[in-house]
Tab-separated table of N, CA and C and ligand atoms in Angstrom:
chain	number	residue	atom	x	y	z
A	1	MET	N	-56.008	17.467	47.549
A	1	MET	CA	-56.591	16.166	47.898
A	1	MET	C	-57.066	15.449	46.635
A	2	LYS	N	-57.802	16.165	45.823
A	2	LYS	CA	-58.293	15.583	44.581
A	2	LYS	C	-57.112	15.128	43.717
A	3	TYR	N	-56.110	15.973	43.686
A	3	TYR	CA	-54.924	15.669	42.888
A	3	TYR	C	-54.241	14.389	43.388
A	4	LEU	N	-54.113	14.279	44.715
A	4	LEU	CA	-53.476	13.094	45.295
A	4	LEU	C	-54.229	11.831	44.902
A	5	ALA	N	-55.558	11.930	44.912
A	5	ALA	CA	-56.369	10.768	44.560
A	5	ALA	C	-56.103	10.363	43.117
A	6	ILE	N	-55.998	11.350	42.247
A	6	ILE	CA	-55.740	11.058	40.836
A	6	ILE	C	-54.400	10.341	40.697
A	7	VAL	N	-53.387	10.885	41.347
A	7	VAL	CA	-52.046	10.328	41.211
A	7	VAL	C	-51.983	8.900	41.735
A	8	SER	N	-52.622	8.633	42.878
A	8	SER	CA	-52.476	7.290	43.413
A	8	SER	C	-53.270	6.274	42.601
A	9	MET	N	-54.428	6.656	42.099
A	9	MET	CA	-55.212	5.744	41.251
A	9	MET	C	-54.404	5.383	40.026
A	10	PHE	N	-53.777	6.427	39.522
A	10	PHE	CA	-53.013	6.344	38.322
A	10	PHE	C	-51.816	5.408	38.506
A	11	SER	N	-51.113	5.539	39.622
A	11	SER	CA	-49.924	4.723	39.866
A	11	SER	C	-50.284	3.236	39.907
A	12	ILE	N	-51.424	2.940	40.527
A	12	ILE	CA	-51.823	1.542	40.657
A	12	ILE	C	-52.062	0.921	39.290
A	13	SER	N	-52.571	1.734	38.354
A	13	SER	CA	-52.870	1.169	37.041
A	13	SER	C	-51.632	1.072	36.150
A	14	LEU	N	-50.484	1.460	36.688
A	14	LEU	CA	-49.287	1.508	35.848
A	14	LEU	C	-48.272	0.432	36.170
A	15	MET	N	-48.749	-0.754	36.452
A	15	MET	CA	-47.847	-1.826	36.826
A	15	MET	C	-46.878	-2.203	35.712
A	16	ALA	N	-47.231	-1.855	34.481
A	16	ALA	CA	-46.371	-2.232	33.360
A	16	ALA	C	-45.108	-1.381	33.278
A	17	ALA	N	-44.995	-0.353	34.114
A	17	ALA	CA	-43.803	0.496	34.074
A	17	ALA	C	-43.015	0.343	35.372
A	18	SER	N	-41.722	0.634	35.323
A	18	SER	CA	-40.900	0.572	36.528
A	18	SER	C	-41.273	1.732	37.457
A	19	PRO	N	-40.944	1.616	38.760
A	19	PRO	CA	-41.232	2.709	39.707
A	19	PRO	C	-40.636	4.036	39.234
A	20	ASP	N	-39.473	3.958	38.607
A	20	ASP	CA	-38.808	5.133	38.067
A	20	ASP	C	-39.696	5.849	37.038
A	21	VAL	N	-40.267	5.084	36.123
A	21	VAL	CA	-41.090	5.666	35.057
A	21	VAL	C	-42.458	6.079	35.613
A	22	VAL	N	-42.972	5.348	36.597
A	22	VAL	CA	-44.221	5.761	37.249
A	22	VAL	C	-44.023	7.131	37.901
A	23	GLN	N	-42.869	7.304	38.537
A	23	GLN	CA	-42.536	8.593	39.156
A	23	GLN	C	-42.507	9.704	38.092
A	24	TYR	N	-41.911	9.394	36.958
A	24	TYR	CA	-41.870	10.361	35.844
A	24	TYR	C	-43.286	10.713	35.396
A	25	MET	N	-44.153	9.698	35.317
A	25	MET	CA	-45.529	9.972	34.899
A	25	MET	C	-46.274	10.810	35.940
A	26	ASN	N	-45.950	10.616	37.191
A	26	ASN	CA	-46.556	11.476	38.224
A	26	ASN	C	-46.118	12.928	38.029
A	27	GLU	N	-44.861	13.117	37.655
A	27	GLU	CA	-44.381	14.481	37.370
A	27	GLU	C	-45.106	15.060	36.155
A	28	LEU	N	-45.255	14.237	35.106
A	28	LEU	CA	-45.972	14.699	33.909
A	28	LEU	C	-47.405	15.086	34.271
A	29	SER	N	-47.994	14.283	35.159
A	29	SER	CA	-49.367	14.523	35.576
A	29	SER	C	-49.486	15.882	36.287
A	30	LYS	N	-48.512	16.172	37.132
A	30	LYS	CA	-48.483	17.447	37.848
A	30	LYS	C	-48.366	18.612	36.860
A	31	THR	N	-47.483	18.472	35.890
A	31	THR	CA	-47.301	19.526	34.885
A	31	THR	C	-48.564	19.686	34.040
A	32	ALA	N	-49.164	18.560	33.655
A	32	ALA	CA	-50.377	18.611	32.825
A	32	ALA	C	-51.484	19.358	33.558
A	33	LYS	N	-51.595	19.088	34.857
A	33	LYS	CA	-52.626	19.743	35.681
A	33	LYS	C	-52.357	21.246	35.782
A	34	ALA	N	-51.075	21.603	35.907
A	34	ALA	CA	-50.709	23.026	36.001
A	34	ALA	C	-51.005	23.739	34.678
A	35	GLU	N	-50.794	23.029	33.561
A	35	GLU	CA	-51.007	23.635	32.245
A	35	GLU	C	-52.486	23.671	31.855
A	36	ASN	N	-53.248	22.736	32.408
A	36	ASN	CA	-54.651	22.631	32.040
A	36	ASN	C	-55.467	22.193	33.257
A	37	PRO	N	-56.124	23.152	33.936
A	37	PRO	CA	-56.834	22.842	35.190
A	37	PRO	C	-57.924	21.782	35.021
A	38	SER	N	-58.436	21.584	33.798
A	38	SER	CA	-59.477	20.567	33.643
A	38	SER	C	-58.891	19.175	33.372
A	39	PHE	N	-57.587	19.075	33.363
A	39	PHE	CA	-56.930	17.769	33.193
A	39	PHE	C	-57.331	16.842	34.328
A	40	SER	N	-57.756	15.615	34.000
A	40	SER	CA	-58.197	14.722	35.080
A	40	SER	C	-57.591	13.337	34.953
A	41	GLY	N	-56.385	13.264	34.407
A	41	GLY	CA	-55.706	11.970	34.334
A	41	GLY	C	-55.390	11.599	32.906
A	42	PHE	N	-54.374	10.774	32.730
A	42	PHE	CA	-53.990	10.354	31.383
A	42	PHE	C	-54.994	9.349	30.837
A	43	ASP	N	-55.062	9.311	29.524
A	43	ASP	CA	-56.099	8.540	28.868
A	43	ASP	C	-55.479	7.763	27.696
A	44	ALA	N	-55.528	6.432	27.801
A	44	ALA	CA	-54.923	5.588	26.771
A	44	ALA	C	-55.621	5.761	25.416
A	45	ALA	N	-56.928	6.087	25.431
A	45	ALA	CA	-57.645	6.276	24.159
A	45	ALA	C	-57.122	7.518	23.432
A	46	ARG	N	-56.887	8.600	24.193
A	46	ARG	CA	-56.275	9.786	23.579
A	46	ARG	C	-54.864	9.445	23.112
A	47	GLY	N	-54.165	8.643	23.912
A	47	GLY	CA	-52.802	8.226	23.548
A	47	GLY	C	-52.784	7.458	22.244
A	48	LYS	N	-53.796	6.632	22.041
A	48	LYS	CA	-53.877	5.857	20.795
A	48	LYS	C	-54.007	6.785	19.596
A	49	GLU	N	-54.848	7.809	19.743
A	49	GLU	CA	-55.039	8.784	18.666
A	49	GLU	C	-53.724	9.511	18.365
A	50	ILE	N	-53.031	9.916	19.411
A	50	ILE	CA	-51.735	10.598	19.246
A	50	ILE	C	-50.750	9.665	18.548
A	51	PHE	N	-50.796	8.389	18.908
A	51	PHE	CA	-49.824	7.419	18.413
A	51	PHE	C	-50.086	6.980	16.971
A	52	THR	N	-51.363	6.926	16.603
A	52	THR	CA	-51.692	6.342	15.297
A	52	THR	C	-52.000	7.387	14.215
A	53	SER	N	-52.186	8.649	14.607
A	53	SER	CA	-52.550	9.652	13.591
A	53	SER	C	-51.307	10.195	12.874
A	54	THR	N	-51.527	10.659	11.636
A	54	THR	CA	-50.421	11.119	10.795
A	54	THR	C	-50.310	12.636	10.815
A	55	HIS	N	-49.087	13.131	10.892
A	55	HIS	CA	-48.818	14.578	10.967
A	55	HIS	C	-47.635	14.908	10.061
A	56	THR	N	-47.433	16.194	9.845
A	56	THR	CA	-46.264	16.586	9.079
A	56	THR	C	-45.071	16.658	10.023
A	57	GLY	N	-44.135	15.747	9.838
A	57	GLY	CA	-42.991	15.635	10.742
A	57	GLY	C	-41.946	16.705	10.499
A	58	LYS	N	-40.871	16.615	11.246
A	58	LYS	CA	-39.869	17.677	11.179
A	58	LYS	C	-39.174	17.705	9.815
A	59	GLN	N	-39.259	16.611	9.073
A	59	GLN	CA	-38.677	16.630	7.729
A	59	GLN	C	-39.677	17.079	6.662
A	60	GLY	N	-40.877	17.542	7.134
A	60	GLY	CA	-41.883	18.040	6.208
A	60	GLY	C	-42.644	16.938	5.484
A	61	LYS	N	-42.516	15.697	5.978
A	61	LYS	CA	-43.212	14.566	5.345
A	61	LYS	C	-44.227	13.977	6.316
A	62	PRO	N	-45.292	13.318	5.772
A	62	PRO	CA	-46.282	12.702	6.667
A	62	PRO	C	-45.624	11.611	7.515
A	63	MET	N	-45.863	11.676	8.816
A	63	MET	CA	-45.285	10.699	9.748
A	63	MET	C	-46.282	10.390	10.845
A	64	ALA	N	-46.179	9.205	11.394
A	64	ALA	CA	-46.939	8.824	12.589
A	64	ALA	C	-45.991	8.035	13.482
A	65	CYS	N	-46.354	7.890	14.743
A	65	CYS	CA	-45.535	7.041	15.618
A	65	CYS	C	-45.494	5.626	15.033
A	66	THR	N	-46.614	5.243	14.399
A	66	THR	CA	-46.695	3.904	13.818
A	66	THR	C	-45.835	3.748	12.552
A	67	SER	N	-45.333	4.859	11.990
A	67	SER	CA	-44.437	4.747	10.829
A	67	SER	C	-43.222	3.895	11.196
A	68	CYS	N	-42.775	3.993	12.435
A	68	CYS	CA	-41.607	3.219	12.879
A	68	CYS	C	-41.987	2.076	13.814
A	69	HIS	N	-43.000	2.300	14.687
A	69	HIS	CA	-43.318	1.290	15.709
A	69	HIS	C	-44.435	0.349	15.266
A	70	THR	N	-45.059	0.597	14.133
A	70	THR	CA	-46.199	-0.154	13.585
A	70	THR	C	-47.430	-0.036	14.502
A	71	VAL	N	-48.569	-0.555	14.064
A	71	VAL	CA	-49.780	-0.491	14.890
A	71	VAL	C	-49.811	-1.611	15.924
A	72	ASN	N	-48.957	-2.607	15.756
A	72	ASN	CA	-48.920	-3.706	16.713
A	72	ASN	C	-47.680	-3.562	17.596
A	73	LEU	N	-47.900	-3.042	18.806
A	73	LEU	CA	-46.755	-2.704	19.663
A	73	LEU	C	-46.038	-3.928	20.225
A	74	SER	N	-46.634	-5.113	20.034
A	74	SER	CA	-45.963	-6.337	20.475
A	74	SER	C	-45.039	-6.901	19.406
A	75	SER	N	-45.073	-6.302	18.236
A	75	SER	CA	-44.207	-6.764	17.148
A	75	SER	C	-43.032	-5.801	16.975
A	76	PRO	N	-41.938	-6.291	16.414
A	76	PRO	CA	-40.836	-5.370	16.135
A	76	PRO	C	-41.252	-4.317	15.115
A	77	GLY	N	-40.674	-3.143	15.217
A	77	GLY	CA	-40.920	-2.094	14.238
A	77	GLY	C	-39.710	-1.918	13.357
A	78	LYS	N	-39.793	-0.903	12.512
A	78	LYS	CA	-38.659	-0.619	11.639
A	78	LYS	C	-38.551	0.890	11.476
A	79	ASN	N	-37.378	1.413	11.729
A	79	ASN	CA	-37.176	2.854	11.614
A	79	ASN	C	-37.339	3.275	10.161
A	80	SER	N	-38.366	4.098	9.908
A	80	SER	CA	-38.668	4.454	8.516
A	80	SER	C	-37.609	5.386	7.929
A	81	LEU	N	-36.753	5.963	8.782
A	81	LEU	CA	-35.706	6.848	8.275
A	81	LEU	C	-34.395	6.099	8.024
A	82	THR	N	-34.072	5.141	8.906
A	82	THR	CA	-32.773	4.452	8.782
A	82	THR	C	-32.899	3.001	8.331
A	83	GLY	N	-34.136	2.447	8.380
A	83	GLY	CA	-34.336	1.052	8.006
A	83	GLY	C	-33.960	0.054	9.089
A	84	LYS	N	-33.509	0.549	10.260
A	84	LYS	CA	-33.101	-0.374	11.340
A	84	LYS	C	-34.309	-0.966	12.047
A	85	VAL	N	-34.169	-2.232	12.445
A	85	VAL	CA	-35.242	-2.900	13.190
A	85	VAL	C	-35.315	-2.303	14.602
A	86	ILE	N	-36.554	-2.116	15.097
A	86	ILE	CA	-36.777	-1.593	16.454
A	86	ILE	C	-37.481	-2.682	17.257
A	87	ASP	N	-36.972	-3.002	18.421
A	87	ASP	CA	-37.617	-4.006	19.270
A	87	ASP	C	-39.023	-3.544	19.650
A	88	PRO	N	-39.923	-4.509	19.966
A	88	PRO	CA	-41.298	-4.129	20.310
A	88	PRO	C	-41.349	-3.078	21.419
A	89	LEU	N	-42.329	-2.192	21.328
A	89	LEU	CA	-42.454	-1.082	22.275
A	89	LEU	C	-43.260	-1.497	23.518
A	90	SER	N	-44.063	-2.525	23.386
A	90	SER	CA	-44.909	-2.946	24.500
A	90	SER	C	-44.072	-3.542	25.632
A	91	PRO	N	-44.272	-3.039	26.872
A	91	PRO	CA	-43.543	-3.612	28.014
A	91	PRO	C	-43.899	-5.085	28.243
A	92	ARG	N	-45.077	-5.495	27.790
A	92	ARG	CA	-45.441	-6.914	27.938
A	92	ARG	C	-44.600	-7.783	27.027
A	93	ALA	N	-44.341	-7.286	25.823
A	93	ALA	CA	-43.562	-8.058	24.847
A	93	ALA	C	-42.063	-7.865	25.059
A	94	ASN	N	-41.690	-6.761	25.668
A	94	ASN	CA	-40.281	-6.401	25.800
A	94	ASN	C	-40.062	-5.782	27.188
A	95	PRO	N	-39.686	-6.622	28.164
A	95	PRO	CA	-39.606	-6.168	29.562
A	95	PRO	C	-38.633	-5.006	29.796
A	96	GLN	N	-37.774	-4.738	28.824
A	96	GLN	CA	-36.861	-3.602	29.011
A	96	GLN	C	-37.533	-2.254	28.765
A	97	ARG	N	-38.707	-2.288	28.165
A	97	ARG	CA	-39.401	-1.030	27.866
A	97	ARG	C	-39.922	-0.357	29.123
A	98	LEU	N	-39.913	0.967	29.091
A	98	LEU	CA	-40.425	1.793	30.184
A	98	LEU	C	-39.792	1.432	31.519
A	99	THR	N	-38.490	1.162	31.490
A	99	THR	CA	-37.773	0.907	32.738
A	99	THR	C	-36.812	2.049	33.065
A	100	SER	N	-36.492	2.887	32.090
A	100	SER	CA	-35.547	3.978	32.338
A	100	SER	C	-36.152	5.322	31.940
A	101	THR	N	-36.325	6.189	32.924
A	101	THR	CA	-36.874	7.523	32.640
A	101	THR	C	-35.980	8.270	31.661
A	102	LYS	N	-34.680	8.072	31.796
A	102	LYS	CA	-33.743	8.764	30.919
A	102	LYS	C	-34.006	8.407	29.447
A	103	GLU	N	-34.161	7.114	29.183
A	103	GLU	CA	-34.439	6.647	27.816
A	103	GLU	C	-35.799	7.163	27.333
A	104	VAL	N	-36.796	7.025	28.200
A	104	VAL	CA	-38.159	7.408	27.813
A	104	VAL	C	-38.209	8.898	27.472
A	105	LYS	N	-37.589	9.725	28.324
A	105	LYS	CA	-37.578	11.173	28.079
A	105	LYS	C	-36.889	11.496	26.762
A	106	LYS	N	-35.719	10.890	26.568
A	106	LYS	CA	-34.921	11.172	25.374
A	106	LYS	C	-35.693	10.824	24.099
A	107	TRP	N	-36.308	9.634	24.101
A	107	TRP	CA	-36.974	9.186	22.872
A	107	TRP	C	-38.301	9.889	22.638
A	108	LEU	N	-39.029	10.183	23.718
A	108	LEU	CA	-40.294	10.904	23.519
A	108	LEU	C	-40.017	12.264	22.904
A	109	LYS	N	-38.991	12.935	23.415
A	109	LYS	CA	-38.656	14.261	22.897
A	109	LYS	C	-38.286	14.159	21.413
A	110	ARG	N	-37.385	13.224	21.117
A	110	ARG	CA	-36.920	13.071	19.731
A	110	ARG	C	-38.060	12.624	18.809
A	111	ASN	N	-38.847	11.651	19.258
A	111	ASN	CA	-39.887	11.078	18.413
A	111	ASN	C	-41.058	12.039	18.201
A	112	PHE	N	-41.402	12.856	19.204
A	112	PHE	CA	-42.445	13.871	18.977
A	112	PHE	C	-41.969	14.870	17.925
A	113	MET	N	-40.677	15.212	17.964
A	113	MET	CA	-40.134	16.094	16.924
A	113	MET	C	-40.271	15.426	15.551
A	114	ASP	N	-39.921	14.133	15.474
A	114	ASP	CA	-40.002	13.402	14.198
A	114	ASP	C	-41.405	13.475	13.604
A	115	VAL	N	-42.420	13.319	14.467
A	115	VAL	CA	-43.796	13.165	13.980
A	115	VAL	C	-44.581	14.484	13.994
A	116	TYR	N	-44.395	15.276	15.055
A	116	TYR	CA	-45.211	16.486	15.234
A	116	TYR	C	-44.434	17.778	14.978
A	117	ALA	N	-43.134	17.639	14.734
A	117	ALA	CA	-42.260	18.799	14.525
A	117	ALA	C	-42.306	19.766	15.710
A	118	ARG	N	-42.577	19.243	16.894
A	118	ARG	CA	-42.526	20.023	18.140
A	118	ARG	C	-42.413	19.014	19.281
A	119	GLU	N	-42.018	19.519	20.444
A	119	GLU	CA	-41.960	18.628	21.597
A	119	GLU	C	-43.380	18.401	22.096
A	120	GLY	N	-43.723	17.199	22.483
A	120	GLY	CA	-45.070	16.935	22.992
A	120	GLY	C	-45.307	17.656	24.308
A	121	THR	N	-46.583	17.909	24.644
A	121	THR	CA	-46.914	18.470	25.952
A	121	THR	C	-46.861	17.351	26.992
A	122	ALA	N	-46.878	17.745	28.257
A	122	ALA	CA	-46.862	16.754	29.344
A	122	ALA	C	-48.061	15.815	29.196
A	123	GLN	N	-49.217	16.383	28.859
A	123	GLN	CA	-50.407	15.541	28.721
A	123	GLN	C	-50.267	14.559	27.552
A	124	GLU	N	-49.762	15.042	26.428
A	124	GLU	CA	-49.578	14.153	25.270
A	124	GLU	C	-48.592	13.024	25.577
A	125	LYS	N	-47.516	13.362	26.268
A	125	LYS	CA	-46.523	12.337	26.607
A	125	LYS	C	-47.135	11.301	27.545
A	126	GLY	N	-47.859	11.774	28.571
A	126	GLY	CA	-48.478	10.854	29.520
A	126	GLY	C	-49.539	9.982	28.862
A	127	ASP	N	-50.347	10.591	27.983
A	127	ASP	CA	-51.378	9.811	27.272
A	127	ASP	C	-50.736	8.706	26.431
A	128	THR	N	-49.657	9.022	25.724
A	128	THR	CA	-49.034	7.987	24.881
A	128	THR	C	-48.398	6.903	25.748
A	129	LEU	N	-47.796	7.294	26.878
A	129	LEU	CA	-47.212	6.265	27.760
A	129	LEU	C	-48.326	5.356	28.299
A	130	ALA	N	-49.471	5.961	28.662
A	130	ALA	CA	-50.601	5.155	29.148
A	130	ALA	C	-51.051	4.167	28.061
A	131	TYR	N	-51.046	4.629	26.812
A	131	TYR	CA	-51.423	3.753	25.696
A	131	TYR	C	-50.405	2.621	25.511
A	132	ILE	N	-49.120	2.974	25.532
A	132	ILE	CA	-48.068	1.956	25.325
A	132	ILE	C	-48.153	0.882	26.416
A	133	MET	N	-48.431	1.325	27.652
A	133	MET	CA	-48.522	0.367	28.759
A	133	MET	C	-49.654	-0.622	28.606
A	134	LYS	N	-50.712	-0.182	27.955
A	134	LYS	CA	-51.885	-1.066	27.823
A	134	LYS	C	-51.740	-2.013	26.642
A	135	ASN	N	-50.668	-1.881	25.878
A	135	ASN	CA	-50.533	-2.686	24.663
A	135	ASN	C	-49.352	-3.634	24.696
B	201	HEC	C1	-38.402	7.705	12.925
B	201	HEC	C2	-38.772	6.518	13.639
B	201	HEC	C3	-39.598	6.675	14.918
B	201	HEC	C4	-40.793	7.338	15.060
B	201	HEC	C5	-41.594	8.065	14.017
B	201	HEC	C6	-41.161	7.168	16.456
B	201	HEC	N1	-40.224	6.427	17.128
B	201	HEC	FE1	-40.240	5.944	19.095
B	201	HEC	N2	-38.393	5.117	18.922
B	201	HEC	C7	-37.664	5.028	17.757
B	201	HEC	C8	-36.348	4.489	18.036
B	201	HEC	C9	-35.242	4.255	16.995
B	201	HEC	C10	-36.302	4.251	19.419
B	201	HEC	C11	-35.122	3.728	20.243
B	201	HEC	C12	-34.648	2.406	19.850
B	201	HEC	C13	-35.150	1.370	20.753
B	201	HEC	O1	-35.339	1.655	21.944
B	201	HEC	O2	-35.353	0.243	20.280
B	201	HEC	C14	-37.614	4.643	19.945
B	201	HEC	C15	-37.958	4.560	21.281
B	201	HEC	C16	-39.164	4.983	21.802
B	201	HEC	C17	-39.504	4.929	23.215
B	201	HEC	C18	-38.593	4.427	24.340
B	201	HEC	C19	-39.173	3.242	25.053
B	201	HEC	C20	-38.245	2.646	26.048
B	201	HEC	O3	-38.586	2.591	27.229
B	201	HEC	O4	-37.184	2.167	25.656
B	201	HEC	C21	-40.763	5.472	23.325
B	201	HEC	C22	-41.579	5.662	24.618
B	201	HEC	C23	-41.202	5.843	22.007
B	201	HEC	N3	-40.209	5.520	21.093
B	201	HEC	C24	-42.421	6.431	21.701
B	201	HEC	C25	-42.737	6.994	20.472
B	201	HEC	C26	-43.884	7.864	20.244
B	201	HEC	C27	-44.900	8.264	21.287
B	201	HEC	C28	-43.831	8.240	18.939
B	201	HEC	C29	-44.730	9.225	18.218
B	201	HEC	C30	-44.814	10.580	18.793
B	201	HEC	C31	-42.671	7.590	18.338
B	201	HEC	N4	-42.028	6.858	19.308
B	201	HEC	C32	-42.313	7.709	17.018
B	201	HEC	C33	-38.095	5.407	16.503
B	201	HEC	C34	-39.240	6.117	16.218
């Protein structure tokens, strides 16, 4: 019951994502709860920390999500490895964002490897998505 309440509150606050991606976040939420019983919902503030902090990436160099996406998610970014321009990550600035679970899964997996040299946990992925949605 408590879990259901968390999920439905959470879904309502996620209007910036497509139903497909909201469903994915509900799955992440379920996994996060299974991995950590004290988990009580995704948190955009934690997501911001995950997104803006610097770590040793898979190439052994300091990296952050902002290395490519910048700190302003409404502005275009630039891939720090290839130099290619990246469209804004914010769903408000770029309506195509967070519309495909397939894309979101693929890039979160790849990008967590780039920055953290490991795949993110369900909670980390959900926190960053919550942050991206608010920006
Ligand atoms: C090395 C550069 C780079 C880094 C670092 C990086 N990204 Fe990305 N990211 C990309 C590229 C390239 C794409 C796909 C191109 C595009 O969609 O414009 C992308 C796409 C995404 C998407 C897909 C959004 C959608 O719906 O289309 C998400 C979510 C995302 N990144 C989150 C993150 C997070 C979280 C981090 C930090 C853990 C991160 N990125 C770090 C380059 C990067």
